[in-house]
Short mmCIF file of C-alpha atoms in Angstrom, two decimals:
data_model
loop_
_atom_site.label_atom_id
_atom_site.label_comp_id
_atom_site.label_asym_id
_atom_site.label_seq_id
_atom_site.Cartn_x
_atom_site.Cartn_y
_atom_site.Cartn_z
CA MET A 1 23.84 2.48 0.33
CA LYS A 2 20.84 0.23 -0.13
CA LYS A 3 17.43 0.65 1.42
CA ASN A 4 17.95 -2.09 3.95
CA GLU A 5 21.19 -0.39 5.08
CA ILE A 6 19.33 2.82 5.62
CA ALA A 7 16.80 0.94 7.75
CA SER A 8 19.43 0.06 10.31
CA LYS A 9 20.36 3.73 10.67
CA ARG A 10 16.83 4.87 11.38
CA PHE A 11 17.17 5.87 15.05
CA GLY A 12 19.09 2.72 15.73
CA GLY A 13 16.04 0.52 15.34
CA THR A 14 14.96 1.16 18.94
CA PRO A 15 11.34 0.28 19.64
CA MET A 16 8.85 2.99 20.64
CA SER A 17 7.62 2.82 24.23
CA LYS A 18 5.10 4.54 26.46
CA ILE A 19 2.69 5.56 23.73
CA PHE A 20 0.20 8.08 25.12
CA PHE A 21 -2.38 9.75 22.93
CA LEU A 22 -3.03 13.15 24.53
CA LEU A 23 -5.66 14.36 22.10
CA ALA A 24 -8.63 12.27 20.97
CA ALA A 25 -9.27 11.95 17.25
CA LEU A 26 -11.80 14.43 15.95
CA ALA A 27 -13.93 13.31 13.02
CA VAL A 28 -16.35 15.52 11.19
CA THR A 29 -18.69 14.05 8.57
CA ALA A 30 -20.69 16.37 6.37
CA ALA A 31 -22.26 13.65 4.23
CA ALA A 32 -25.97 13.33 3.54
CA GLN A 33 -25.78 9.50 3.87
CA PRO A 34 -23.31 6.99 5.39
CA ARG A 35 -20.66 5.81 2.90
CA LEU A 36 -21.04 2.06 3.25
CA THR A 37 -24.76 1.78 3.71
CA ALA A 38 -27.68 1.50 1.25
CA ASP A 39 -31.23 2.69 1.66
CA SER A 40 -33.83 0.46 0.07
CA SER A 41 -36.97 1.47 1.94
CA SER A 42 -39.55 4.10 1.08
CA ARG A 43 -42.61 5.66 2.56
CA SER A 44 -45.40 8.08 1.53
CA ASP A 45 -45.44 11.67 2.59
CA ASN A 46 -48.56 13.74 3.05
CA GLY A 47 -48.86 14.32 -0.63
CA GLY A 48 -48.85 10.61 -1.46
CA ARG A 49 -45.44 10.80 -3.11
CA GLU A 50 -42.80 8.13 -2.39
CA ARG A 51 -39.67 9.48 -0.82
CA ALA A 52 -36.49 7.80 0.59
CA ASP A 53 -36.59 6.85 4.25
CA THR A 54 -33.28 8.40 5.46
CA ALA A 55 -33.87 7.21 9.01
CA ARG A 56 -33.25 3.55 8.10
CA THR A 57 -29.99 2.19 6.65
CA TYR A 58 -28.85 -1.30 5.69
CA GLN A 59 -25.30 -2.51 5.69
CA LEU A 60 -24.09 -3.58 2.27
CA PRO A 61 -23.06 -7.28 2.11
CA GLU A 62 -19.30 -7.88 2.48
CA VAL A 63 -17.62 -8.90 -0.76
CA LEU A 64 -14.08 -9.91 -1.67
CA VAL A 65 -12.52 -9.36 -5.06
CA THR A 66 -8.83 -10.12 -4.62
CA ALA A 67 -9.08 -13.89 -4.06
CA THR A 68 -10.70 -14.68 -7.42
CA ARG A 69 -10.69 -11.38 -9.42
CA PHE A 70 -14.48 -11.27 -9.26
CA GLU A 71 -16.87 -10.46 -6.43
CA ARG A 72 -17.39 -13.32 -3.94
CA ASN A 73 -18.67 -13.62 -0.41
CA PRO A 74 -15.59 -14.26 1.73
CA ILE A 75 -17.18 -17.40 3.27
CA ASP A 76 -17.46 -18.93 -0.19
CA VAL A 77 -13.73 -18.56 -0.96
CA GLY A 78 -11.52 -21.53 -0.23
CA ARG A 79 -8.70 -19.40 1.02
CA SER A 80 -7.63 -17.76 4.25
CA VAL A 81 -8.93 -14.26 3.59
CA THR A 82 -9.64 -11.05 5.59
CA VAL A 83 -11.51 -7.89 4.61
CA ILE A 84 -10.69 -4.82 6.71
CA PRO A 85 -13.21 -2.01 6.21
CA TYR A 86 -12.26 1.62 6.60
CA GLU A 87 -14.60 2.10 9.52
CA GLN A 88 -12.65 -0.45 11.50
CA ILE A 89 -9.32 1.19 10.63
CA LYS A 90 -10.60 4.73 11.34
CA SER A 91 -11.70 3.79 14.83
CA SER A 92 -8.37 2.27 15.76
CA ILE A 93 -5.24 4.02 17.13
CA PHE A 94 -3.02 2.86 14.25
CA GLN A 95 -1.27 5.37 12.07
CA SER A 96 -0.29 3.32 9.01
CA VAL A 97 -1.45 0.41 6.84
CA GLY A 98 1.49 -1.62 8.04
CA GLU A 99 0.35 -1.31 11.67
CA VAL A 100 -3.14 -2.53 10.75
CA LEU A 101 -1.80 -5.50 8.81
CA ALA A 102 0.41 -6.59 11.69
CA GLN A 103 -2.70 -7.23 13.83
CA HIS A 104 -3.84 -10.12 11.62
CA GLY A 105 -2.78 -13.72 11.68
CA GLY A 106 -0.16 -15.05 9.29
CA ILE A 107 1.44 -11.60 8.87
CA TYR A 108 4.67 -10.42 10.52
CA ILE A 109 5.98 -6.88 9.77
CA VAL A 110 9.43 -5.73 10.80
CA GLY A 111 9.51 -2.07 11.82
CA ILE A 112 6.14 -1.95 13.55
CA GLY A 113 6.06 -0.29 16.90
CA GLN A 114 9.23 1.63 16.26
CA ASN A 115 9.85 5.29 15.50
CA PRO A 116 7.78 6.89 12.68
CA GLY A 117 9.65 6.56 9.38
CA MET A 118 11.21 3.23 10.23
CA ILE A 119 11.20 0.91 7.19
CA GLN A 120 8.44 -1.64 7.41
CA SER A 121 8.89 -5.00 5.67
CA ILE A 122 6.10 -7.56 5.38
CA PHE A 123 6.54 -11.33 5.84
CA MET A 124 3.39 -13.40 5.15
CA ARG A 125 3.18 -17.14 5.75
CA GLY A 126 6.96 -17.28 6.25
CA ALA A 127 7.73 -15.97 2.78
CA SER A 128 10.36 -13.23 2.21
CA ASN A 129 9.45 -9.53 2.18
CA ASN A 130 9.51 -9.46 -1.59
CA GLN A 131 7.22 -12.49 -1.93
CA THR A 132 3.95 -10.77 -0.92
CA ALA A 133 2.24 -8.80 -3.66
CA ILE A 134 1.07 -5.35 -2.53
CA LEU A 135 -1.65 -3.93 -4.82
CA VAL A 136 -3.48 -0.66 -5.08
CA ASP A 137 -6.77 -1.14 -6.87
CA ASP A 138 -5.38 -4.44 -8.38
CA VAL A 139 -2.18 -2.73 -9.60
CA ARG A 140 1.04 -3.99 -8.17
CA LEU A 141 3.17 -1.50 -6.17
CA THR A 142 6.89 -2.14 -5.67
CA ASP A 143 10.14 -0.40 -5.11
CA PRO A 144 12.25 -1.17 -8.19
CA SER A 145 15.19 0.82 -6.86
CA SER A 146 15.76 -1.58 -3.96
CA VAL A 147 17.77 -4.81 -4.13
CA ASN A 148 14.76 -7.16 -4.24
CA SER A 149 12.03 -4.69 -5.28
CA ALA A 150 10.28 -5.08 -1.93
CA LEU A 151 7.96 -2.24 -0.96
CA ASP A 152 8.52 -0.21 2.22
CA LEU A 153 5.03 -0.29 3.84
CA SER A 154 5.70 2.91 5.81
CA GLU A 155 4.82 4.94 2.71
CA LEU A 156 1.25 3.59 2.75
CA SER A 157 -1.10 5.82 4.66
CA PHE A 158 -4.89 5.74 5.08
CA ALA A 159 -5.41 8.38 2.38
CA ALA A 160 -7.99 7.26 -0.19
CA LEU A 161 -8.56 4.01 1.65
CA ASP A 162 -11.93 2.21 1.37
CA ARG A 163 -10.94 -1.25 2.53
CA VAL A 164 -7.95 -3.63 2.67
CA GLU A 165 -8.28 -7.21 1.35
CA ILE A 166 -5.82 -9.92 2.44
CA VAL A 167 -5.40 -13.34 0.79
CA ARG A 168 -2.91 -15.68 2.51
CA GLY A 169 -0.95 -18.31 0.67
CA SER A 170 0.50 -18.61 -2.83
CA HIS A 171 -1.56 -16.73 -5.42
CA SER A 172 0.87 -16.54 -8.35
CA THR A 173 -1.75 -17.86 -10.81
CA LEU A 174 -3.71 -14.67 -10.54
CA TYR A 175 -1.02 -12.13 -9.60
CA GLY A 176 2.25 -13.46 -10.91
CA SER A 177 5.62 -13.16 -9.18
CA SER A 178 5.89 -11.86 -5.62
CA ALA A 179 2.57 -13.47 -4.64
CA ILE A 180 4.06 -16.58 -3.05
CA GLY A 181 3.30 -15.54 0.52
CA GLY A 182 0.02 -13.89 -0.33
CA VAL A 183 -1.64 -10.75 -1.58
CA VAL A 184 -2.64 -7.42 0.10
CA ASN A 185 -4.95 -5.31 -2.04
CA ILE A 186 -5.71 -1.71 -1.03
CA ILE A 187 -9.03 -0.66 -2.53
CA THR A 188 -9.56 3.10 -2.86
CA GLN A 189 -12.86 4.97 -2.47
CA LYS A 190 -15.25 5.45 -5.37
CA SER A 191 -18.58 7.13 -5.48
CA ARG A 192 -20.95 7.80 -2.53
CA LEU A 193 -24.61 8.62 -2.48
CA PRO A 194 -25.44 11.77 -4.52
CA GLY A 195 -24.34 15.01 -2.91
CA ILE A 196 -21.31 16.58 -1.29
CA HIS A 197 -19.47 14.65 1.39
CA ALA A 198 -16.57 15.65 3.62
CA ASP A 199 -14.63 13.88 6.32
CA ALA A 200 -12.05 15.59 8.52
CA GLU A 201 -9.81 14.23 11.25
CA VAL A 202 -7.19 15.64 13.50
CA ARG A 203 -4.92 13.54 15.78
CA GLY A 204 -2.27 14.50 18.21
CA GLY A 205 -0.22 12.86 20.90
CA ALA A 206 3.16 12.09 22.46
CA PHE A 207 5.22 8.89 22.94
CA GLY A 208 7.96 10.06 25.18
CA LYS A 209 9.48 13.13 26.86
CA GLY A 210 9.90 16.05 24.47
CA THR A 211 8.11 14.36 21.62
CA SER A 212 4.97 15.20 19.67
CA THR A 213 2.95 13.92 16.75
CA PHE A 214 0.28 15.82 14.93
CA SER A 215 -1.70 14.69 11.87
CA GLN A 216 -4.54 16.06 9.80
CA ASN A 217 -6.68 14.48 7.16
CA LEU A 218 -9.37 16.01 4.91
CA PHE A 219 -11.48 14.03 2.39
CA LEU A 220 -13.98 15.56 -0.08
CA ASN A 221 -16.37 13.85 -2.43
CA TYR A 222 -18.97 15.11 -4.86
CA THR A 223 -21.25 12.56 -6.51
CA LEU A 224 -23.88 13.34 -9.17
CA PRO A 225 -27.13 11.34 -9.49
CA VAL A 226 -26.07 10.21 -12.99
CA GLY A 227 -23.02 8.39 -11.53
CA PHE A 228 -20.17 10.82 -12.06
CA TYR A 229 -17.98 11.53 -8.95
CA VAL A 230 -14.88 13.44 -7.91
CA ASN A 231 -12.74 12.57 -4.90
CA GLY A 232 -9.91 14.45 -3.25
CA GLU A 233 -7.92 13.90 -0.04
CA ILE A 234 -4.94 15.32 1.77
CA ASN A 235 -3.18 13.53 4.59
CA ASN A 236 -0.44 15.23 6.57
CA SER A 237 1.67 14.05 9.52
CA ASP A 238 4.41 15.78 11.53
CA VAL A 239 6.51 14.07 14.23
CA ARG A 240 9.05 15.94 16.35
CA GLY A 241 11.57 15.30 19.11
CA LEU A 242 12.75 11.78 18.26
CA ASN A 243 16.03 10.54 19.74
CA ALA A 244 16.52 6.81 20.06
CA THR A 245 20.33 6.86 20.13
CA VAL A 246 22.35 6.14 23.26
CA ASP A 247 24.79 8.64 24.76
CA THR A 248 27.75 6.54 25.89
CA VAL A 249 30.22 9.46 26.39
CA THR A 250 30.84 9.93 30.14
CA ASN A 251 33.42 12.79 29.81
CA PRO A 252 31.60 15.94 30.82
CA ASN A 253 34.01 18.09 28.79
CA ALA A 254 33.35 16.23 25.54
CA PHE A 255 31.46 18.04 22.83
CA LYS A 256 28.07 16.47 22.22
CA ASN A 257 26.21 17.63 19.13
CA ARG A 258 23.08 15.58 19.68
CA ASP A 259 19.86 16.52 18.01
CA ARG A 260 16.21 15.42 18.11
CA ASP A 261 15.03 14.06 14.80
CA GLY A 262 11.70 14.40 12.97
CA PHE A 263 9.51 12.80 10.38
CA ASP A 264 7.18 14.57 7.90
CA LYS A 265 4.77 12.85 5.58
CA ARG A 266 2.18 14.18 3.11
CA ASP A 267 -0.13 12.38 0.76
CA LEU A 268 -2.28 14.07 -1.92
CA TRP A 269 -4.86 11.96 -3.76
CA GLY A 270 -7.45 12.65 -6.39
CA LYS A 271 -9.86 10.48 -8.34
CA VAL A 272 -12.53 11.02 -10.93
CA GLY A 273 -14.87 8.35 -12.19
CA PHE A 274 -18.26 7.26 -13.41
CA ARG A 275 -20.43 4.32 -12.31
CA ASN A 276 -23.74 2.93 -13.35
CA ASP A 277 -25.27 -0.54 -13.92
CA LYS A 278 -23.15 -1.09 -17.03
CA VAL A 279 -19.95 0.95 -16.74
CA ASP A 280 -17.40 1.56 -14.02
CA LEU A 281 -14.43 3.75 -14.98
CA TYR A 282 -11.96 5.86 -13.03
CA LEU A 283 -8.64 7.64 -13.15
CA SER A 284 -6.75 8.41 -9.90
CA PHE A 285 -3.48 10.06 -9.02
CA LYS A 286 -1.57 9.96 -5.69
CA ASN A 287 1.52 11.92 -4.67
CA THR A 288 3.48 10.79 -1.57
CA ARG A 289 6.32 12.83 -0.06
CA GLN A 290 8.09 12.13 3.17
CA ARG A 291 11.25 13.28 4.87
CA THR A 292 13.03 11.34 7.58
CA ASP A 293 15.97 12.34 9.85
CA LEU A 294 18.47 9.50 10.13
CA ASP A 295 21.24 8.62 12.54
CA ARG A 296 24.76 7.61 11.63
CA THR A 297 24.50 4.02 12.76
CA ALA A 298 22.66 2.10 15.35
CA TYR A 299 22.62 4.18 18.64
CA ILE A 300 25.03 6.77 17.18
CA ASP A 301 23.57 10.21 16.44
CA ASP A 302 24.02 12.24 13.28
CA ASP A 303 22.80 15.81 13.05
CA ASN A 304 22.77 16.19 9.25
CA TYR A 305 21.60 12.88 7.77
CA THR A 306 18.21 13.00 5.94
CA LEU A 307 16.23 10.72 3.67
CA ASP A 308 13.70 12.16 1.20
CA PHE A 309 11.21 9.94 -0.54
CA ARG A 310 8.73 10.75 -3.33
CA ARG A 311 6.29 8.67 -5.29
CA ASN A 312 3.76 9.57 -8.02
CA LEU A 313 1.20 6.83 -8.65
CA LEU A 314 -1.28 6.99 -11.57
CA THR A 315 -3.91 4.22 -11.86
CA TYR A 316 -6.89 3.65 -14.10
CA GLY A 317 -9.62 1.15 -14.58
CA VAL A 318 -12.61 0.60 -16.81
CA SER A 319 -15.11 -2.26 -16.80
CA TYR A 320 -18.18 -2.89 -18.94
CA SER A 321 -20.96 -5.33 -18.08
CA MET A 322 -22.15 -6.84 -21.36
CA SER A 323 -24.69 -8.97 -19.53
CA ASP A 324 -25.18 -10.68 -16.22
CA ALA A 325 -22.90 -13.47 -17.48
CA LEU A 326 -20.05 -11.47 -19.07
CA ASN A 327 -17.98 -8.49 -17.88
CA LEU A 328 -14.93 -6.95 -19.55
CA LYS A 329 -12.31 -5.06 -17.59
CA ALA A 330 -8.98 -3.22 -18.16
CA ILE A 331 -6.74 -1.85 -15.45
CA GLY A 332 -3.30 -0.22 -15.42
CA GLY A 333 -0.96 2.00 -13.58
CA TYR A 334 2.28 3.91 -13.76
CA SER A 335 4.53 4.66 -10.73
CA GLU A 336 7.68 6.68 -10.45
CA MET A 337 9.63 7.00 -7.24
CA ARG A 338 12.81 8.74 -6.03
CA ARG A 339 14.76 8.33 -2.83
CA LEU A 340 17.47 10.81 -1.88
CA ALA A 341 19.78 10.28 1.07
CA VAL A 342 22.11 13.18 2.07
CA ASP A 343 24.66 13.09 4.88
CA ASP A 344 26.26 16.47 5.19
CA SER A 345 29.22 17.45 7.37
CA SER A 346 28.68 17.15 11.10
CA VAL A 347 29.89 19.70 13.70
CA VAL A 348 32.61 18.13 15.85
CA ASP A 349 33.56 20.88 18.33
CA PRO A 350 32.10 23.96 20.05
CA LEU A 351 33.81 26.22 17.52
CA GLY A 352 31.68 24.84 14.70
CA THR A 353 34.38 22.76 13.03
CA THR A 354 32.98 20.03 10.78
CA ASP A 355 34.32 16.66 9.72
CA HIS A 356 34.48 17.87 6.07
CA THR A 357 32.60 14.98 4.59
CA TYR A 358 29.55 14.84 2.35
CA SER A 359 27.77 11.87 0.78
CA GLN A 360 24.67 11.60 -1.34
CA GLY A 361 22.84 8.66 -2.72
CA GLU A 362 19.91 8.85 -5.17
CA TRP A 363 17.75 5.94 -6.34
CA GLU A 364 15.00 6.17 -8.95
CA GLY A 365 12.56 3.59 -10.29
CA THR A 366 9.42 3.30 -12.43
CA THR A 367 6.80 0.57 -12.94
CA LEU A 368 4.25 0.16 -15.65
CA THR A 369 1.25 -2.22 -15.50
CA ASN A 370 -1.43 -2.94 -18.06
CA GLU A 371 -3.94 -5.83 -17.88
CA ILE A 372 -7.17 -6.88 -19.50
CA GLN A 373 -9.52 -9.51 -18.20
CA SER A 374 -12.94 -11.04 -18.91
CA ASN A 375 -15.20 -12.35 -16.13
CA PHE A 376 -17.94 -14.87 -16.93
CA SER A 377 -20.64 -16.39 -14.82
CA LEU A 378 -22.82 -19.36 -15.79
CA SER A 379 -24.88 -21.84 -13.85
CA GLY A 380 -22.45 -23.37 -11.42
CA VAL A 381 -19.41 -21.76 -13.06
CA GLN A 382 -17.60 -18.48 -12.44
CA GLY A 383 -14.23 -17.56 -13.81
CA VAL A 384 -11.78 -15.07 -15.26
CA ILE A 385 -9.32 -15.07 -18.07
CA GLY A 386 -6.85 -12.33 -18.87
CA ALA A 387 -3.41 -11.14 -19.96
CA GLY A 388 -1.02 -8.45 -18.85
CA TRP A 389 2.31 -6.66 -19.19
CA TYR A 390 4.51 -5.53 -16.33
CA GLU A 391 7.78 -3.47 -16.55
CA GLU A 392 10.27 -2.22 -14.03
CA ARG A 393 13.11 0.25 -14.52
CA MET A 394 15.68 1.55 -12.04
CA SER A 395 18.82 3.68 -11.75
CA SER A 396 21.03 5.03 -9.00
CA ARG A 397 23.74 7.63 -8.50
CA SER A 398 26.07 8.11 -5.56
CA TYR A 399 28.63 10.77 -4.57
CA PHE A 400 31.15 10.99 -1.71
CA TYR A 401 33.56 13.78 -0.75
CA SER A 402 36.00 14.04 2.06
CA ARG A 403 38.78 16.53 3.03
CA SER A 404 41.32 15.92 5.72
CA MET A 405 44.97 16.38 6.57
CA PHE A 406 45.78 13.70 4.04
CA GLY A 407 44.12 15.64 1.22
CA GLU A 408 40.87 15.38 -0.70
CA PHE A 409 39.02 12.27 -1.76
CA GLU A 410 36.10 12.13 -4.15
CA PHE A 411 34.10 9.23 -5.55
CA GLN A 412 30.95 9.01 -7.69
CA SER A 413 29.00 6.37 -9.67
CA ASP A 414 26.08 6.48 -12.07
CA LEU A 415 24.07 3.53 -13.40
CA ASP A 416 21.98 5.49 -15.94
CA SER A 417 23.94 4.21 -18.89
CA LEU A 418 23.08 0.58 -17.99
CA HIS A 419 19.37 1.04 -18.65
CA LEU A 420 18.41 -1.52 -16.05
CA ASN A 421 14.91 -2.91 -16.65
CA THR A 422 12.85 -6.10 -16.61
CA THR A 423 9.55 -6.98 -18.30
CA THR A 424 7.01 -9.79 -17.66
CA ALA A 425 4.23 -10.77 -20.05
CA ASN A 426 1.56 -13.10 -18.76
CA ALA A 427 -1.68 -14.86 -19.55
CA PHE A 428 -3.89 -16.36 -16.78
CA ALA A 429 -7.20 -18.16 -16.19
CA HIS A 430 -9.15 -19.06 -13.05
CA VAL A 431 -12.43 -20.92 -12.72
CA ASP A 432 -14.68 -21.84 -9.77
CA LEU A 433 -16.79 -24.92 -10.34
CA ASN A 434 -19.77 -25.76 -8.13
CA GLY A 435 -20.65 -29.35 -7.32
CA ASN A 436 -24.19 -29.02 -8.68
CA LEU A 437 -22.69 -29.35 -12.15
CA VAL A 438 -22.41 -33.03 -11.32
CA HIS A 439 -25.45 -33.44 -9.12
CA GLU A 440 -27.75 -31.27 -6.99
CA SER A 441 -26.68 -33.08 -3.84
CA LEU A 442 -23.11 -31.89 -4.31
CA ASN A 443 -23.93 -28.17 -4.29
CA LYS A 444 -21.88 -27.65 -1.14
CA PHE A 445 -18.71 -28.81 -2.88
CA ALA A 446 -16.58 -26.43 -5.02
CA LEU A 447 -13.38 -26.68 -6.96
CA ALA A 448 -11.20 -23.76 -7.99
CA LEU A 449 -8.58 -24.27 -10.77
CA GLY A 450 -6.13 -21.78 -12.06
CA ALA A 451 -3.13 -21.49 -14.37
CA ARG A 452 -0.74 -18.78 -15.48
CA LEU A 453 2.02 -18.47 -18.07
CA ASN A 454 4.80 -16.00 -17.34
CA LYS A 455 7.46 -14.80 -19.82
CA HIS A 456 10.17 -12.89 -17.96
CA SER A 457 12.77 -10.93 -19.85
CA THR A 458 15.62 -12.44 -17.70
CA PHE A 459 14.40 -15.78 -16.37
CA GLY A 460 12.43 -17.05 -19.33
CA THR A 461 9.02 -18.71 -19.51
CA TYR A 462 7.42 -20.49 -16.61
CA ALA A 463 3.96 -21.78 -15.80
CA THR A 464 2.20 -21.88 -12.42
CA TYR A 465 -1.10 -23.51 -11.40
CA GLU A 466 -3.39 -24.06 -8.42
CA ILE A 467 -5.98 -26.66 -7.26
CA ASN A 468 -8.34 -25.55 -4.51
CA PRO A 469 -11.19 -27.85 -3.49
CA SER A 470 -13.65 -26.75 -0.70
CA LEU A 471 -16.68 -27.96 1.22
CA LYS A 472 -19.19 -25.60 2.79
CA ILE A 473 -20.35 -27.01 6.13
CA ASP A 474 -22.89 -24.33 6.93
CA GLU A 475 -23.30 -20.59 6.35
CA GLY A 476 -20.41 -19.76 8.61
CA SER A 477 -18.02 -22.76 8.11
CA LEU A 478 -15.90 -23.81 5.11
CA VAL A 479 -13.28 -26.56 4.84
CA TYR A 480 -10.75 -26.24 2.03
CA ALA A 481 -7.40 -27.43 0.73
CA SER A 482 -5.02 -25.65 -1.57
CA TYR A 483 -2.13 -26.74 -3.73
CA SER A 484 -0.39 -24.07 -5.70
CA THR A 485 2.93 -23.18 -7.30
CA GLY A 486 4.68 -19.83 -7.47
CA PHE A 487 7.09 -17.90 -9.70
#
């Protein structure tokens, strides 16, 4: 059974209704300074010494990295872009990244507003759900065990989140395949101001009779004045009492073995790093585990059908600023995931008799990403050149057993011996040209050009490119056009 088939069995796909949050979110911050503010003022104390003015804070300017692979003010980017800061997400009632994304234009997500654990598929700018690149700290995240490698967004929680960057439209020149509809980049937290910081949150509620949801989150950070930092976070969620199936049996004497399902999810995340004016390096690890009770088919209950999912994600990054005009960067990541669906025998009468069937499906997949890039900035010119390697591997096993009056039946399959894998090597370049290169009067004009060469182990070598002119009307308005190809 494939992932999309399991989706149809998740509580029959019935939408959630009557959502009532019974407990308000509780947030406790034990930080010496706000996370996204910077203090640049000073004053003299009685001894004449200068000390920081902790009573005044200044919001850091908003920057976007995903659209060009170097920091830009979003208003200067000739693309439809959105930056969602953590503070905005934290103050909302949403419980997952997918729910947050669904609130923004150009994005449609199937599975939003339904029972927790329902598979969430993203469709951006009309593209298919495997044609939007989902990144974590610039590292692509997929599900290689599924038919089209599309990611289930329900596995993405707010753990480790600093901000979400969205770029709509084809972006294959910078991010390769699966970036035809656009790019969603989840940026994780780095250092804070020196000291120990802690954030805690508890949420609870109900969304129907006999249901309950309870989640807890704890974040810890320790940052040294020299730039070294350690982050850790745990996010846990428990949902109970779900039953979206429909009881169509009218016979009062019929045996009804109906159960209320649940959903459990836990994320563990850790990150160590070092940052100063020249160097920015980090290593992070995230473990995701979730367990979902499934139903037999749409609107038909099953008391012993469960789906367990696990992912381990390791990412790293290091950048070195050689000068104001040149920066070198390397990023990479390794992901392994496993999905296990088990449908055990169901009780069919009051005596405890079962239907004597058992099925199990197991899917595994790994991804490996390594990229290097160089950013340069000259008068009127900014750009990036780089190269990378991406690999996906997958395998699956299935088993079915049945015993009836006609005898026993057993079937199993294993794809391990096929060694299913694909690789993609690439080289890319992107440059933003300002109009003042031609004349000072043209400084409000800009032209972005990009190209990428892909060598896929199955589909061969293909090139993509983009042309993106823009005109800045004023500080808050930009007119642009974009022509790009995808692979």
